[in-house]
Short mmCIF file of C-alpha atoms and ligand atoms in Angstrom, two decimals:
data_model
loop_
_atom_site.label_atom_id
_atom_site.label_comp_id
_atom_site.label_asym_id
_atom_site.label_seq_id
_atom_site.Cartn_x
_atom_site.Cartn_y
_atom_site.Cartn_z
CA MET A 1 73.59 14.66 -64.13
CA THR A 2 76.56 15.71 -63.46
CA GLY A 3 77.25 17.29 -59.24
CA ILE A 4 76.09 20.61 -57.80
CA VAL A 5 77.90 23.71 -57.80
CA ILE A 6 77.80 25.98 -54.47
CA ALA A 7 78.88 29.71 -55.37
CA ILE A 8 79.79 31.53 -52.76
CA ASP A 9 81.58 35.30 -53.06
CA GLY A 10 81.93 37.72 -50.62
CA PRO A 11 84.12 39.61 -48.30
CA ALA A 12 86.35 38.20 -45.67
CA GLY A 13 84.99 38.09 -41.90
CA THR A 14 81.09 37.34 -43.22
CA GLY A 15 81.51 34.11 -42.38
CA LYS A 16 82.13 32.82 -45.75
CA SER A 17 84.64 30.17 -45.21
CA THR A 18 83.25 28.64 -42.14
CA VAL A 19 79.23 28.71 -43.92
CA SER A 20 80.73 26.56 -46.93
CA ARG A 21 82.58 24.55 -45.05
CA GLU A 22 80.10 23.12 -43.00
CA VAL A 23 77.66 23.17 -46.38
CA ALA A 24 80.12 21.20 -47.96
CA ARG A 25 80.76 18.70 -45.39
CA ARG A 26 77.14 18.39 -45.24
CA LEU A 27 76.11 17.46 -48.17
CA GLY A 28 79.40 15.52 -48.85
CA LEU A 29 80.37 17.97 -51.22
CA ALA A 30 84.95 18.96 -52.31
CA TYR A 31 85.42 22.90 -50.80
CA PHE A 32 87.37 24.74 -52.73
CA ASP A 33 89.10 28.48 -51.18
CA THR A 34 89.74 29.86 -54.54
CA GLY A 35 91.17 32.94 -52.28
CA ALA A 36 94.06 29.63 -50.75
CA THR A 37 95.32 29.85 -54.42
CA TYR A 38 96.84 33.61 -54.58
CA ARG A 39 97.84 32.97 -51.05
CA VAL A 40 100.00 30.03 -51.68
CA ALA A 41 101.08 32.05 -55.44
CA THR A 42 101.97 35.10 -52.55
CA LEU A 43 104.07 32.63 -50.54
CA ALA A 44 105.86 31.02 -53.90
CA CYS A 45 106.57 34.59 -54.63
CA LEU A 46 107.47 35.71 -51.33
CA ARG A 47 110.16 32.54 -50.69
CA GLU A 48 112.04 32.89 -54.62
CA GLY A 49 111.69 36.81 -54.20
CA VAL A 50 109.72 37.53 -56.30
CA ASP A 51 109.10 41.37 -57.48
CA PHE A 52 105.46 41.96 -56.76
CA THR A 53 106.50 45.26 -59.28
CA VAL A 54 107.40 42.84 -62.18
CA THR A 55 104.04 41.93 -63.22
CA SER A 56 105.11 39.08 -65.54
CA ASP A 57 107.88 37.47 -62.92
CA VAL A 58 104.71 37.05 -61.00
CA ALA A 59 102.47 35.42 -63.79
CA ALA A 60 105.97 33.15 -64.12
CA MET A 61 105.91 32.54 -60.59
CA VAL A 62 102.07 31.37 -60.44
CA ALA A 63 101.67 29.35 -64.27
CA THR A 64 104.98 27.17 -62.40
CA MET A 65 104.30 26.63 -59.06
CA ASN A 66 103.78 23.30 -58.50
CA VAL A 67 100.23 22.76 -56.06
CA GLU A 68 98.21 20.04 -55.12
CA LEU A 69 94.53 21.10 -53.13
CA VAL A 70 93.41 18.82 -50.61
CA LEU A 71 89.41 19.31 -51.33
CA ASP A 72 88.17 17.33 -47.69
CA PRO A 73 85.71 20.22 -46.31
CA ALA A 74 86.96 18.06 -42.50
CA ASN A 75 90.65 19.57 -43.55
CA PRO A 76 91.18 21.25 -46.70
CA ARG A 77 94.95 21.73 -47.24
CA ILE A 78 97.56 23.04 -49.67
CA LEU A 79 100.67 22.06 -50.72
CA LEU A 80 103.72 23.95 -51.85
CA ASP A 81 105.98 21.32 -54.30
CA ASP A 82 104.71 18.55 -51.47
CA GLU A 83 104.96 20.55 -48.40
CA ASP A 84 102.12 20.81 -46.45
CA VAL A 85 101.83 25.54 -46.50
CA SER A 86 97.68 25.45 -44.93
CA ALA A 87 98.93 27.57 -42.30
CA LEU A 88 101.87 29.26 -43.82
CA ILE A 89 99.56 30.88 -46.06
CA ARG A 90 97.61 32.49 -43.29
CA THR A 91 99.76 34.55 -41.59
CA ASP A 92 100.44 38.08 -41.40
CA THR A 93 103.18 39.00 -43.87
CA VAL A 94 100.64 36.23 -46.93
CA ALA A 95 97.83 38.81 -45.72
CA LEU A 96 99.03 42.07 -46.15
CA THR A 97 100.91 40.85 -49.76
CA VAL A 98 98.25 39.29 -51.32
CA SER A 99 96.19 41.79 -53.25
CA LYS A 100 99.19 41.98 -55.18
CA VAL A 101 98.85 38.59 -56.75
CA ALA A 102 94.60 39.53 -56.98
CA THR A 103 95.70 42.43 -58.63
CA ASN A 104 97.81 41.58 -61.40
CA LEU A 105 96.47 41.05 -64.47
CA GLU A 106 99.06 38.59 -65.68
CA ALA A 107 98.42 36.51 -62.96
CA ARG A 108 94.82 36.67 -62.30
CA PRO A 109 93.50 34.83 -65.06
CA ILE A 110 96.24 32.11 -64.76
CA LEU A 111 95.00 30.87 -61.25
CA GLN A 112 91.26 31.48 -63.09
CA GLN A 113 91.67 29.14 -65.18
CA MET A 114 93.61 26.81 -62.65
CA GLN A 115 90.19 27.15 -60.96
CA ARG A 116 88.15 26.22 -63.50
CA ASP A 117 90.07 22.94 -63.85
CA VAL A 118 89.04 22.53 -60.49
CA ILE A 119 85.62 22.59 -59.83
CA ALA A 120 85.56 21.09 -64.16
CA ALA A 121 87.49 17.70 -62.01
CA GLU A 122 85.00 17.75 -59.38
CA VAL A 123 81.29 17.66 -61.29
CA GLU A 124 82.49 15.34 -63.21
CA GLY A 125 84.18 13.42 -60.30
CA GLY A 126 87.19 14.74 -57.55
CA ARG A 127 87.11 14.09 -54.65
CA SER A 128 83.45 13.93 -54.12
CA GLY A 129 82.66 11.27 -56.27
CA GLY A 130 80.98 13.49 -58.85
CA LYS A 131 78.32 14.98 -56.38
CA GLY A 132 79.60 18.12 -56.81
CA VAL A 133 81.97 21.44 -54.89
CA VAL A 134 81.11 24.26 -52.65
CA VAL A 135 83.37 27.13 -53.64
CA GLU A 136 84.41 30.49 -52.18
CA GLY A 137 86.34 33.29 -53.63
CA ARG A 138 85.39 37.03 -54.50
CA ASP A 139 84.49 36.17 -58.12
CA ILE A 140 83.23 32.63 -58.65
CA THR A 141 79.47 34.13 -59.28
CA THR A 142 80.40 36.23 -61.34
CA VAL A 143 83.68 35.38 -63.37
CA ILE A 144 84.10 31.60 -62.49
CA ALA A 145 81.10 29.52 -62.32
CA PRO A 146 78.48 32.02 -63.20
CA GLU A 147 76.41 29.61 -64.33
CA ALA A 148 76.85 27.75 -60.90
CA ASP A 149 73.64 26.18 -59.53
CA VAL A 150 73.60 28.28 -56.20
CA ARG A 151 74.97 31.28 -56.59
CA ILE A 152 75.56 33.38 -53.02
CA LEU A 153 77.06 37.11 -52.19
CA MET A 154 77.73 36.67 -48.57
CA THR A 155 77.67 40.17 -46.94
CA ALA A 156 77.70 42.10 -43.46
CA ASP A 157 78.67 44.98 -41.59
CA ASP A 158 82.56 47.02 -41.28
CA GLU A 159 83.05 46.31 -37.89
CA VAL A 160 81.97 43.25 -37.82
CA ARG A 161 83.70 41.42 -39.82
CA VAL A 162 86.09 43.73 -38.57
CA ALA A 163 85.21 42.48 -34.66
CA ARG A 164 84.82 38.55 -36.51
CA ARG A 165 88.48 38.74 -37.72
CA ALA A 166 89.98 40.12 -34.52
CA GLY A 167 87.60 37.52 -31.89
CA GLU A 168 90.12 34.68 -34.38
CA GLY A 169 93.41 36.45 -31.86
CA ALA A 170 95.46 38.96 -34.72
CA ASP A 171 96.00 42.05 -33.36
CA VAL A 172 93.43 44.40 -34.24
CA ALA A 173 94.85 47.34 -36.64
CA THR A 174 96.43 44.78 -38.67
CA VAL A 175 93.21 43.38 -38.61
CA ARG A 176 91.46 46.38 -39.52
CA GLU A 177 93.97 46.95 -42.25
CA ALA A 178 93.50 42.93 -43.42
CA VAL A 179 90.02 42.54 -44.15
CA LEU A 180 89.02 46.65 -44.95
CA GLY A 181 92.39 47.89 -46.80
CA ARG A 182 93.12 44.55 -48.63
CA ASP A 183 88.61 44.78 -49.55
CA LYS A 184 88.77 47.86 -51.28
CA LYS A 185 92.61 46.91 -52.87
CA ASP A 186 90.59 43.52 -54.14
CA ALA A 187 87.72 45.88 -55.18
CA THR A 188 89.73 47.84 -57.77
CA VAL A 189 89.21 44.58 -60.01
CA VAL A 190 87.18 42.56 -58.38
CA SER A 191 83.26 43.68 -57.37
CA PHE A 192 82.10 41.34 -54.52
CA HIS A 193 80.21 43.91 -52.49
CA GLU A 194 77.27 44.47 -54.79
CA ALA A 195 75.28 41.06 -56.20
CA ALA A 196 74.81 40.04 -60.19
CA ASP A 197 71.94 39.25 -61.61
CA GLY A 198 70.64 36.14 -59.97
CA VAL A 199 72.60 35.79 -56.98
CA LEU A 200 70.98 36.39 -53.94
CA THR A 201 72.45 38.63 -51.19
CA LEU A 202 73.02 36.37 -48.03
CA ASP A 203 73.99 39.10 -44.82
CA THR A 204 75.37 37.56 -42.07
CA THR A 205 75.35 40.26 -39.70
CA ASP A 206 72.68 38.88 -37.43
CA LEU A 207 72.65 35.49 -38.87
CA THR A 208 74.05 32.73 -36.31
CA ILE A 209 76.59 30.29 -38.36
CA GLU A 210 74.17 27.71 -38.27
CA GLU A 211 71.59 30.73 -39.61
CA ALA A 212 73.64 30.79 -42.37
CA VAL A 213 74.07 27.69 -42.90
CA GLN A 214 70.41 26.46 -42.93
CA ALA A 215 70.06 29.17 -45.66
CA VAL A 216 72.28 28.16 -48.16
CA LEU A 217 71.26 24.65 -48.12
CA GLU A 218 67.73 25.82 -48.51
CA ARG A 219 68.91 27.10 -52.16
CA ALA A 220 71.47 24.39 -52.35
CA ALA A 221 67.38 22.17 -52.02
CA GLU A 222 65.57 24.17 -54.18
CA ALA A 223 68.37 23.40 -56.36
CA SER A 224 68.57 19.76 -56.06
CA ALA A 225 64.56 19.76 -56.59
O1 LIG B 1 89.45 34.77 -49.54
P1 LIG B 1 91.15 35.25 -49.19
O2 LIG B 1 91.06 36.22 -47.67
O3 LIG B 1 91.88 33.90 -48.97
O4 LIG B 1 91.63 35.93 -50.06
C1 LIG B 1 92.97 35.98 -50.48
C2 LIG B 1 93.27 37.53 -51.45
O5 LIG B 1 92.83 36.46 -52.47
C3 LIG B 1 91.93 38.40 -51.20
O6 LIG B 1 92.99 39.54 -51.57
C4 LIG B 1 91.20 38.45 -52.36
C5 LIG B 1 91.62 38.07 -53.02
N1 LIG B 1 90.60 36.34 -54.24
C6 LIG B 1 90.58 37.24 -55.13
O7 LIG B 1 91.09 37.84 -56.24
N2 LIG B 1 89.01 36.18 -55.91
C7 LIG B 1 88.92 34.95 -55.73
N3 LIG B 1 88.64 34.46 -56.14
C8 LIG B 1 89.47 34.78 -54.04
C9 LIG B 1 90.01 35.74 -53.69
#
């Protein structure tokens, strides 16, 4: 027996991260936010002054950066050169730049391979002891782990998504660009607005976090039965 993989895709503001973390916590699984790998790569490039228009320079940085992930759903962290940069990767500067890495077709495969390796380690052992992992992102159900036991696409109305993010404290215009503008750029390389075959769409527009958590847990229970 190997561990369970729960793959959750969707755009920002759908409740994806909160729900993924909570599901991982309740099931004793690892929690892997793949967006953090794109964000940390962006931070590494910004720090080293890498020119984002030179795709091979970005890819070289991504291939050599020293990153460590802590897949604890109660306290997920990411380290760059042994420094905890979990808060720094959430700044507006990174949020508004990250699409340059996410749409870089030389850098993307390197991060994707890193992600597959992390998932493989968790289903065999890792911090979950082989129980498995909840993985969230944009291309997990389709590209990274199409064989996942549970595959869910979380969606929500655009305005609801912007309002949820703005509710977290930031300025609305910046949030609108960070959420909707970024979706548009990201959608040029990954498709995450429509569910692929076998992927359940979970529209969270009118759901509480708890209701969304329950919906994912039901799927996980079915998959383990
Ligand atoms: O989920 P997030 O906002 O932290 O994602 C950060 C960026 O990375 C966003 O621009 C989308 C991109 N991303 C991606 O292309 N593929 C993933 N699996 C996860 C994130």
